[in-house]
PDB file of C-alpha atoms in Angstrom:
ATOM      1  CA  UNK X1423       0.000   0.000   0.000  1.00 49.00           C
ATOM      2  CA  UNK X1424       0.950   3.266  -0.917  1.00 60.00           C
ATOM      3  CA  UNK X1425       2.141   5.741   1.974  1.00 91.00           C
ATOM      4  CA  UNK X1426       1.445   8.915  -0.751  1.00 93.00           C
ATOM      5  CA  UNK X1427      -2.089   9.334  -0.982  1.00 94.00           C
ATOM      6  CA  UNK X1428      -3.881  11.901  -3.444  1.00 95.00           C
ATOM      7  CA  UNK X1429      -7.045  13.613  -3.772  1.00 96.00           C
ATOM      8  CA  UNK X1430      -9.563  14.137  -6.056  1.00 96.00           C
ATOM      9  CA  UNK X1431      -8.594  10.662  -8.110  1.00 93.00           C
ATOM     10  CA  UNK X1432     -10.083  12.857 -10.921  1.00 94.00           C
ATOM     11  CA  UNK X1433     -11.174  16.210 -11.620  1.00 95.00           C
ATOM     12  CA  UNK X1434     -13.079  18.003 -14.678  1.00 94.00           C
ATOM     13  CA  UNK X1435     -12.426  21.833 -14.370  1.00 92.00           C
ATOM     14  CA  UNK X1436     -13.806  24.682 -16.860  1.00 90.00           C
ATOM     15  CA  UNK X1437     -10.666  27.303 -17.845  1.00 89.00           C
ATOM     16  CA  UNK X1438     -12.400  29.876 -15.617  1.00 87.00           C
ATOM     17  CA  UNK X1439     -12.569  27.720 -12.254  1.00 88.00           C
ATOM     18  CA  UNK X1440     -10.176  27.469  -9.387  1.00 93.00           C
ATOM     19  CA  UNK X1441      -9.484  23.975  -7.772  1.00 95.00           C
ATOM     20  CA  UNK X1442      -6.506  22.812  -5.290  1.00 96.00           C
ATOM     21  CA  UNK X1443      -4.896  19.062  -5.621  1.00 97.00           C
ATOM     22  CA  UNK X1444      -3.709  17.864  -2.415  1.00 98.00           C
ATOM     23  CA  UNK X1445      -1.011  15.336  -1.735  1.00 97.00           C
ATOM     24  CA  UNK X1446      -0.267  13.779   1.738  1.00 97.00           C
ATOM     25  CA  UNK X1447       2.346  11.716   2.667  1.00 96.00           C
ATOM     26  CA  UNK X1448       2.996   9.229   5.538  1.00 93.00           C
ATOM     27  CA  UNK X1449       6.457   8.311   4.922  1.00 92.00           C
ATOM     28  CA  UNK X1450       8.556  11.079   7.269  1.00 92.00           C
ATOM     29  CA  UNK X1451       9.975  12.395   4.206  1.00 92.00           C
ATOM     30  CA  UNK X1452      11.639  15.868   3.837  1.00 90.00           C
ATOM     31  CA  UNK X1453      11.336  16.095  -0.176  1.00 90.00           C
ATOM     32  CA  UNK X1454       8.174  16.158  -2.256  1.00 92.00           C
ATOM     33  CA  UNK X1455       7.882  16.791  -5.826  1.00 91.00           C
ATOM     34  CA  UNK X1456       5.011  17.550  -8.229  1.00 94.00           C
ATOM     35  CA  UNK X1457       5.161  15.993 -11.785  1.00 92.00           C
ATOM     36  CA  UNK X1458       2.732  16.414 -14.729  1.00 93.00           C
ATOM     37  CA  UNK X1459       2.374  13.381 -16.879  1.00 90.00           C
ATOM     38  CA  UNK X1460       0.942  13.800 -20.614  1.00 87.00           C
ATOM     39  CA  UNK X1461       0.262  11.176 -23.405  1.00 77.00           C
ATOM     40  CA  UNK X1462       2.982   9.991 -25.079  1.00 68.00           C
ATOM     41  CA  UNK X1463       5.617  12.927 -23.011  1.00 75.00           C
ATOM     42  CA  UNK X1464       8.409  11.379 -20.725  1.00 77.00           C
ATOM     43  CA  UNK X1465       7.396  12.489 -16.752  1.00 85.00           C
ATOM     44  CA  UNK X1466       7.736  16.121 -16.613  1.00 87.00           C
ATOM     45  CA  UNK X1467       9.178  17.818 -12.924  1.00 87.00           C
ATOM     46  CA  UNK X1468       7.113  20.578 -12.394  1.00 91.00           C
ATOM     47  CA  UNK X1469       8.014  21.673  -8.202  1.00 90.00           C
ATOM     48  CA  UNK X1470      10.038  20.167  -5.705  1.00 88.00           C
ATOM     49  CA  UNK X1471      10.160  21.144  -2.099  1.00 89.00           C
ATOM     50  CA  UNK X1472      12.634  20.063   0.464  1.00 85.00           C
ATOM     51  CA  UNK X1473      11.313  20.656   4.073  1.00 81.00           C
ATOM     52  CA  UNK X1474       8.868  22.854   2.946  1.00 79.00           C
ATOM     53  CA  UNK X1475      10.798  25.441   0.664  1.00 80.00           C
ATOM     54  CA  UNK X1476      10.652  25.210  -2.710  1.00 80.00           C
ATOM     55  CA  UNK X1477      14.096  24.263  -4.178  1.00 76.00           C
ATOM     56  CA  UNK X1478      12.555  23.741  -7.776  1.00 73.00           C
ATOM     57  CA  UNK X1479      10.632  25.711 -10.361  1.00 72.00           C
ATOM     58  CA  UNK X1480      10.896  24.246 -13.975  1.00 72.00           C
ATOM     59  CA  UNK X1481       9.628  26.776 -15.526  1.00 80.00           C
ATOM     60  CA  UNK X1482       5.734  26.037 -14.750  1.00 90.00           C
ATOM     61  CA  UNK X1483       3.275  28.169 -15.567  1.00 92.00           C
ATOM     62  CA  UNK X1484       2.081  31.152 -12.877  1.00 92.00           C
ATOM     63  CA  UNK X1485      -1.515  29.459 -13.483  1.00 94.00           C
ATOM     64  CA  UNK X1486      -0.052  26.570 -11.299  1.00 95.00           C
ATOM     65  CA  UNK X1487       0.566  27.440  -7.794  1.00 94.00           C
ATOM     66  CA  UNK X1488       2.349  25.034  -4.984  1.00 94.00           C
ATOM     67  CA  UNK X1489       2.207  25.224  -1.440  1.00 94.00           C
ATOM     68  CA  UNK X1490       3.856  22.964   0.816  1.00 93.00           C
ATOM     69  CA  UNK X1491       2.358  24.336   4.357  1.00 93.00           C
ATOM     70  CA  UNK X1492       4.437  21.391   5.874  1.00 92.00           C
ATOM     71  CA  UNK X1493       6.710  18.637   5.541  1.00 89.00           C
ATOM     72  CA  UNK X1494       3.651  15.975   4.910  1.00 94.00           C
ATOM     73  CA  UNK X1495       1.502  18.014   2.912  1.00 96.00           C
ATOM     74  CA  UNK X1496       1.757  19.530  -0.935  1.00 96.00           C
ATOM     75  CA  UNK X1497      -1.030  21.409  -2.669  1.00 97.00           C
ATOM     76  CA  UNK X1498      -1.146  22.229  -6.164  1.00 97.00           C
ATOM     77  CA  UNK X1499      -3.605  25.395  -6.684  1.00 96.00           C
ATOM     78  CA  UNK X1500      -5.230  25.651 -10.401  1.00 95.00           C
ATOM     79  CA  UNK X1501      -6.295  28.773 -11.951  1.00 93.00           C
ATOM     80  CA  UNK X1502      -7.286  29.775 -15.048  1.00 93.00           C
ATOM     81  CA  UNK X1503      -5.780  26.420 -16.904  1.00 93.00           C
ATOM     82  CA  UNK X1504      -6.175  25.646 -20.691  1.00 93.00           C
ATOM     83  CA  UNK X1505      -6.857  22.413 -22.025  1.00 92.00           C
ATOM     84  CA  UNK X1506      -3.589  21.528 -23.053  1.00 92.00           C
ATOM     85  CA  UNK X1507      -2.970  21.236 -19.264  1.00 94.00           C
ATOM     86  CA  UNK X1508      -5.253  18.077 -19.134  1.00 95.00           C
ATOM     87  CA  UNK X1509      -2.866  15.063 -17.665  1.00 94.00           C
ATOM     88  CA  UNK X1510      -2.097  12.944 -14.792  1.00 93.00           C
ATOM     89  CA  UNK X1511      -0.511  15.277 -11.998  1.00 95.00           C
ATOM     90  CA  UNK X1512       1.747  12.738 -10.182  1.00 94.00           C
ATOM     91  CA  UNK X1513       2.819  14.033  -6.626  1.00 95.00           C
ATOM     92  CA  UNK X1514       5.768  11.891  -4.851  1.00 92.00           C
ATOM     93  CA  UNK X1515       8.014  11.734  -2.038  1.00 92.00           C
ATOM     94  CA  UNK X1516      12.000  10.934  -1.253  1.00 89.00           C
ATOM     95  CA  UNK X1517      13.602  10.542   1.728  1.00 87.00           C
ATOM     96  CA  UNK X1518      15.773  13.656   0.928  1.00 80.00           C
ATOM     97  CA  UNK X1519      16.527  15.691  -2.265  1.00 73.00           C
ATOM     98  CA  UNK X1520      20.489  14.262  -1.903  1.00 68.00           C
ATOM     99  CA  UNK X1521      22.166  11.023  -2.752  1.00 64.00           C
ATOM    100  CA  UNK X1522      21.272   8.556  -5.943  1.00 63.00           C
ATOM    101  CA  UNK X1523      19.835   6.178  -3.182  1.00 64.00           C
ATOM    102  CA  UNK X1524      16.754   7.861  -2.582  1.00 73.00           C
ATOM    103  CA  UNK X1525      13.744   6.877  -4.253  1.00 82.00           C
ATOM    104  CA  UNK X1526      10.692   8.391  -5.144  1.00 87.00           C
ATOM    105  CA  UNK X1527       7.773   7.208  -3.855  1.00 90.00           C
ATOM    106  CA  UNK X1528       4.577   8.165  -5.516  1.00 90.00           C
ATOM    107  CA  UNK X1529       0.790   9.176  -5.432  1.00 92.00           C
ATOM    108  CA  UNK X1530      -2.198   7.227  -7.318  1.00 90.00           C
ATOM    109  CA  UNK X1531      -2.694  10.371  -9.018  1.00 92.00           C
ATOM    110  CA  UNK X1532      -5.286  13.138 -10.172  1.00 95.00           C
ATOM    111  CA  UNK X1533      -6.200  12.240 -13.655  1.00 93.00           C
ATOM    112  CA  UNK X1534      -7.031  15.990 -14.721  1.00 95.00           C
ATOM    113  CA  UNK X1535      -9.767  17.305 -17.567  1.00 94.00           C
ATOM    114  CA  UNK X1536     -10.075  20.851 -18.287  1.00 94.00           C
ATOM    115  CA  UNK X1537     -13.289  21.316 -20.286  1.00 91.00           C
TER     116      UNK X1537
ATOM    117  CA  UNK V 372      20.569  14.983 -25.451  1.00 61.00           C
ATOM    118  CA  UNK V 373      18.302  13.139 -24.065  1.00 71.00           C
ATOM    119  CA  UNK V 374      19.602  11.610 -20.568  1.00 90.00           C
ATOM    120  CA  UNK V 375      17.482   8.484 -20.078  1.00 94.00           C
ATOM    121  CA  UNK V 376      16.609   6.332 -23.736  1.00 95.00           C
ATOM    122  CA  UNK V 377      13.988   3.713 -23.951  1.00 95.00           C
ATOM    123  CA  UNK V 378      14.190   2.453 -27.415  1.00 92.00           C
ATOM    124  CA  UNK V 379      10.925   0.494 -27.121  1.00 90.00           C
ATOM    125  CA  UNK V 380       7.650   2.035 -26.847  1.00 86.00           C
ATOM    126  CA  UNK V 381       5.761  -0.954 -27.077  1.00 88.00           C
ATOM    127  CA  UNK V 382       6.317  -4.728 -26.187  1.00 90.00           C
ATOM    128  CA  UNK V 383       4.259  -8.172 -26.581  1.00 91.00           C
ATOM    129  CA  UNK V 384       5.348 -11.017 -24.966  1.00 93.00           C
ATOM    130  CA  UNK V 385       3.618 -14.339 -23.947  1.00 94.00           C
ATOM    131  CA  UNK V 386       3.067 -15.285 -20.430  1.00 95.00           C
ATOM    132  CA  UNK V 387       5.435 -16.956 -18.323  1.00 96.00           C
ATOM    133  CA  UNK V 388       8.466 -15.754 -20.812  1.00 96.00           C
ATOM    134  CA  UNK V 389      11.392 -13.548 -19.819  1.00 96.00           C
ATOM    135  CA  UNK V 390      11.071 -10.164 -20.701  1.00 96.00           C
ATOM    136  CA  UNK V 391      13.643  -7.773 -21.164  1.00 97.00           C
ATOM    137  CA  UNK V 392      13.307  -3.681 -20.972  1.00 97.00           C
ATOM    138  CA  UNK V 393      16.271  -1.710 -22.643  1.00 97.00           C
ATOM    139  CA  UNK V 394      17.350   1.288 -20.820  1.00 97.00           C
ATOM    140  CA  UNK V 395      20.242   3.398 -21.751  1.00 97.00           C
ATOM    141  CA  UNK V 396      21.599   6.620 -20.002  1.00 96.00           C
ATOM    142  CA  UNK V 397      24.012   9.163 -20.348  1.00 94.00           C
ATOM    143  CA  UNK V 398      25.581  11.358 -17.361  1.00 91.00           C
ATOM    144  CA  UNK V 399      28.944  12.198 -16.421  1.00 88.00           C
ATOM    145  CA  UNK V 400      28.627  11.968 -12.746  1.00 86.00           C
ATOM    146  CA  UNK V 401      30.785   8.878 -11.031  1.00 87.00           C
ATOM    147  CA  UNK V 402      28.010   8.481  -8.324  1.00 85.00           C
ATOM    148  CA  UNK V 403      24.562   8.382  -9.709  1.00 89.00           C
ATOM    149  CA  UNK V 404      21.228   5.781  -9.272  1.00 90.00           C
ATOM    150  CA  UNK V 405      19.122   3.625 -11.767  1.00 93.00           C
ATOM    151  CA  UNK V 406      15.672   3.408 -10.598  1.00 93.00           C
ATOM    152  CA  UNK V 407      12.624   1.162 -12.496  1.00 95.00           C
ATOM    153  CA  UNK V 408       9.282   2.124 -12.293  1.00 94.00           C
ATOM    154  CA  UNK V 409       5.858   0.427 -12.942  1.00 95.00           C
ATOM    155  CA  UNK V 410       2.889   2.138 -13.976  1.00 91.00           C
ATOM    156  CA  UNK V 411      -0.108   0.174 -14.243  1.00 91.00           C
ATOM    157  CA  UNK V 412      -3.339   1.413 -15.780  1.00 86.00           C
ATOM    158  CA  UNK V 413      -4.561   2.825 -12.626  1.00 83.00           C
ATOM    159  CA  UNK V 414      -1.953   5.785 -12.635  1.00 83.00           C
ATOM    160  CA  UNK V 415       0.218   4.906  -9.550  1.00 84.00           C
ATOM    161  CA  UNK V 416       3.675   4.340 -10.223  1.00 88.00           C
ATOM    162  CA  UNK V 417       5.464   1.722  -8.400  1.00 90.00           C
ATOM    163  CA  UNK V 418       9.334   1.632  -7.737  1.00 89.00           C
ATOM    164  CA  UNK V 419      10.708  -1.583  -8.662  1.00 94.00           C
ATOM    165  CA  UNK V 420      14.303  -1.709  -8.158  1.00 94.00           C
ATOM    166  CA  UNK V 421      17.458   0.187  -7.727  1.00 92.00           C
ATOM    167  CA  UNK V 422      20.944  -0.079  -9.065  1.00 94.00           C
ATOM    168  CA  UNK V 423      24.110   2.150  -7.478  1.00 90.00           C
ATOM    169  CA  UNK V 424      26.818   3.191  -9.939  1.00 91.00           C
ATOM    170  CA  UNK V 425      29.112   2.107  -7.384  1.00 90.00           C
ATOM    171  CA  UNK V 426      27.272  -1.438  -6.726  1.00 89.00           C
ATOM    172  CA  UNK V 427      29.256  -4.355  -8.579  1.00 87.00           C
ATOM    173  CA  UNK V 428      26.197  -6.608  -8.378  1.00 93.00           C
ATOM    174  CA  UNK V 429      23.458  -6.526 -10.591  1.00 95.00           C
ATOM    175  CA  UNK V 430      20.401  -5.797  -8.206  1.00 94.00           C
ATOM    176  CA  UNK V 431      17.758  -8.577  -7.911  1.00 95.00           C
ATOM    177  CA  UNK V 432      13.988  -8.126  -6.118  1.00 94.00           C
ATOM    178  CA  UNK V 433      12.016 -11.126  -6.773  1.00 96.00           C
ATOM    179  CA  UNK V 434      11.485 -11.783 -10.497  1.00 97.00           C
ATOM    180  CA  UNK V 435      12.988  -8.487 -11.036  1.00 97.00           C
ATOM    181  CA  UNK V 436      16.900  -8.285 -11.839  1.00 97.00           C
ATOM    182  CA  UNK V 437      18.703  -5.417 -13.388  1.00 97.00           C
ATOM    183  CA  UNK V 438      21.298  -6.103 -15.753  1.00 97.00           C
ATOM    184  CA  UNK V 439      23.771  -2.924 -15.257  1.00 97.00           C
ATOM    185  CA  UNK V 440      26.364  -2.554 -17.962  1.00 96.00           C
ATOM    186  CA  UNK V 441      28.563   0.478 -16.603  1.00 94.00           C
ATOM    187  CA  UNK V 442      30.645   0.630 -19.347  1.00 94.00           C
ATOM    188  CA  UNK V 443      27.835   0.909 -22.167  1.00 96.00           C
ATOM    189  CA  UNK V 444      25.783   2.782 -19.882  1.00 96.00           C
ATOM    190  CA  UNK V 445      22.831   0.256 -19.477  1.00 97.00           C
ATOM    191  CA  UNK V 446      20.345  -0.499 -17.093  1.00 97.00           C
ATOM    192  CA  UNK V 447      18.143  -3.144 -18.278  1.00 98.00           C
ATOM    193  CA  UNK V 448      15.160  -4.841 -16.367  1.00 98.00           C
ATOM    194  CA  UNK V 449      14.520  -8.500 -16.923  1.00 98.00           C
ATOM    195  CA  UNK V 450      11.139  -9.962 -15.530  1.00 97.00           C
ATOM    196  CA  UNK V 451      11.407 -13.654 -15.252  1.00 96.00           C
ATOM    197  CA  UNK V 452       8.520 -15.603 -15.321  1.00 95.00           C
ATOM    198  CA  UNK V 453       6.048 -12.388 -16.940  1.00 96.00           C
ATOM    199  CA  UNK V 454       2.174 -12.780 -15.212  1.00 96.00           C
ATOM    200  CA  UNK V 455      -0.400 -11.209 -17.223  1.00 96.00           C
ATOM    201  CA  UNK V 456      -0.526  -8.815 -13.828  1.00 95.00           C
ATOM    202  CA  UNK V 457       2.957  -7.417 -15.415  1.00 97.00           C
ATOM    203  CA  UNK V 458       1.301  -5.551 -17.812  1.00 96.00           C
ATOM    204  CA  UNK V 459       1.727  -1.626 -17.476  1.00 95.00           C
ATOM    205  CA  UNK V 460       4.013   0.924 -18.441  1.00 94.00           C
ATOM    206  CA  UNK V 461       7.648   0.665 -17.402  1.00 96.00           C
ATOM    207  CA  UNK V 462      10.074   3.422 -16.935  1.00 95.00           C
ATOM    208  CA  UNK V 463      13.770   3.866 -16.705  1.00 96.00           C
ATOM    209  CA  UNK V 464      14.838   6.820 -14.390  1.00 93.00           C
ATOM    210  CA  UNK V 465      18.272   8.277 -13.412  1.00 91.00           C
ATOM    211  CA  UNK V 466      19.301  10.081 -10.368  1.00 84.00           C
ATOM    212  CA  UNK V 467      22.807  12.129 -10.612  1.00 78.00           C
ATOM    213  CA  UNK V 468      24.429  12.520  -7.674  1.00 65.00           C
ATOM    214  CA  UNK V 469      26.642  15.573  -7.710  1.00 59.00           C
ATOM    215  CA  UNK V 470      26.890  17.116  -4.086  1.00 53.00           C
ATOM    216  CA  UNK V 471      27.337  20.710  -5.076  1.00 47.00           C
ATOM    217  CA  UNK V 472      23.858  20.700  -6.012  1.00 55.00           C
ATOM    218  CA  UNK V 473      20.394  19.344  -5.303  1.00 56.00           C
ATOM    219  CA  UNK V 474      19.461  16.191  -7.143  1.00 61.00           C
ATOM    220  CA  UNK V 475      16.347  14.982  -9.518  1.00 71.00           C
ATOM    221  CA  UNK V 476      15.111  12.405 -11.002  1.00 79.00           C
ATOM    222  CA  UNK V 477      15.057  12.059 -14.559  1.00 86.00           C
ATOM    223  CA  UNK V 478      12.446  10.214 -16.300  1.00 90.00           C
ATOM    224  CA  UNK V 479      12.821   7.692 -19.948  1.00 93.00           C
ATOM    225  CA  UNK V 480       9.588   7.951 -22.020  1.00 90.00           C
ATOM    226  CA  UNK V 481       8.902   4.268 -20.698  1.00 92.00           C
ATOM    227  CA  UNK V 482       8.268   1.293 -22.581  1.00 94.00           C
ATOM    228  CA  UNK V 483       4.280  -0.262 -22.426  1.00 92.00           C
ATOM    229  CA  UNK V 484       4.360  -4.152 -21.843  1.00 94.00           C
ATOM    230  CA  UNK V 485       1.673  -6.166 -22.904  1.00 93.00           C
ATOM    231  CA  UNK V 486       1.483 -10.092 -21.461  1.00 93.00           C
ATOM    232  CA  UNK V 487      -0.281 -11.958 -23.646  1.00 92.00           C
ATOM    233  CA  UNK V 488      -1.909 -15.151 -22.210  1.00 91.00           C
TER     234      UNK V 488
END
């Protein structure tokens, strides 16, 4: 079982609505991340945090807005999205951001439509 | 350049046959991690196995081994014994390990295995 846990599982947004993602971990880890998977794209980093700062921007969007309030939480807050932003948003978790020994452990998911 | 290849998008094998994933990188770091993923069709992804630059072993974890070829830079995953449960999407994924600066984990495009019964 899982100890990254995501919700909604799935969301249908209009491009004028606001909506939050939330991810919640149970692991005790200091680094979470925020990844946007499209069809047929490799896994695309979009924020990472490490003990609630953000270390990582790549470039995303100002209509996607993180908050990590603290070290087991992450929010992604929507606004104003296009369609082209419709994907899996993958959240995940690491022990910490250093070493090639620490694996990411991930979320279920929010499969995301924007109408 | 991309840093993690996966020259197979798609795969078909039978049940109960070996399967092998190719996965090649490309980094310049000495200390750096090989990571497989699983993602079935429900969305979660599921790590696998590990492999440390520095490990001399191939790393095993049940019916999945790792077949690390330092040298021509590849990571392979062999599934022995494929269950139609092993279908899903596979990825390759690469974590540098420089110290002067914070590490991430870069993703292949991942290859989609189909078990066939």
């Amino acid at each position: 079982e899982t100890g990254v846990t995501q919700t909604p599982r799935h969301l249908v947004m209009g491009m004028t609505n606001k909506k939050s993602l939330k991810c919640e971990q149970h692991l005790g880890h200091n680094a979470m991340y925020w990844y946007k998977q499209s069809a047929k794209k490799p896994l695309e980093l979009m924020f990472v945090y490490s003990l609630e700062e953000r270390v990582e921007n790549n470039s995303v969007p100002s209509r996607f807005s993180p908050e990590c309030p603290n070290s087991s939480h992450l929010f992604l807050h929507l606004h104003t999205l296009q369609p082209e932003d419709s994907a899996l948003y993958l959240c995940a978790s690491s022990q910490d951001l250093r070493g090639p020994g620490y694996e990411q452990y991930f979320g279920p998911g929010t499969r995301l439509t924007v109408t | 350049a991309q840093k993690i290849t996966q020259t197979q998008p798609g795969m078909f094998v039978q049940e109960k046959e070996a399967v092998t994933l190719d996965c090649t990188y490309d980094t310049s770091d000495q200390s750096y991690g090989l990571f497989w993923y699983k993602q079935p069709s429900s969305g979660e992804m599921i790590f696998l196995i590990y492999q440390g630059s520095y490990d001399e072993q191939n790393a095993t974890e049940g019916r999945y081994s790792l077949n690390f070829q330092k040298a021509r830079k590849s990571a392979n995953l062999v599934i022995s014994a494929s269950q139609l449960g092993d279908s899903a999407m596979y990825f390759c994924a690469m974590r540098e390990g420089k110290e002067n600066r914070d590490d991430k984990i870069i993703f292949g495009k991942g290859t989609r295995l189909h078990i066939l019964p």
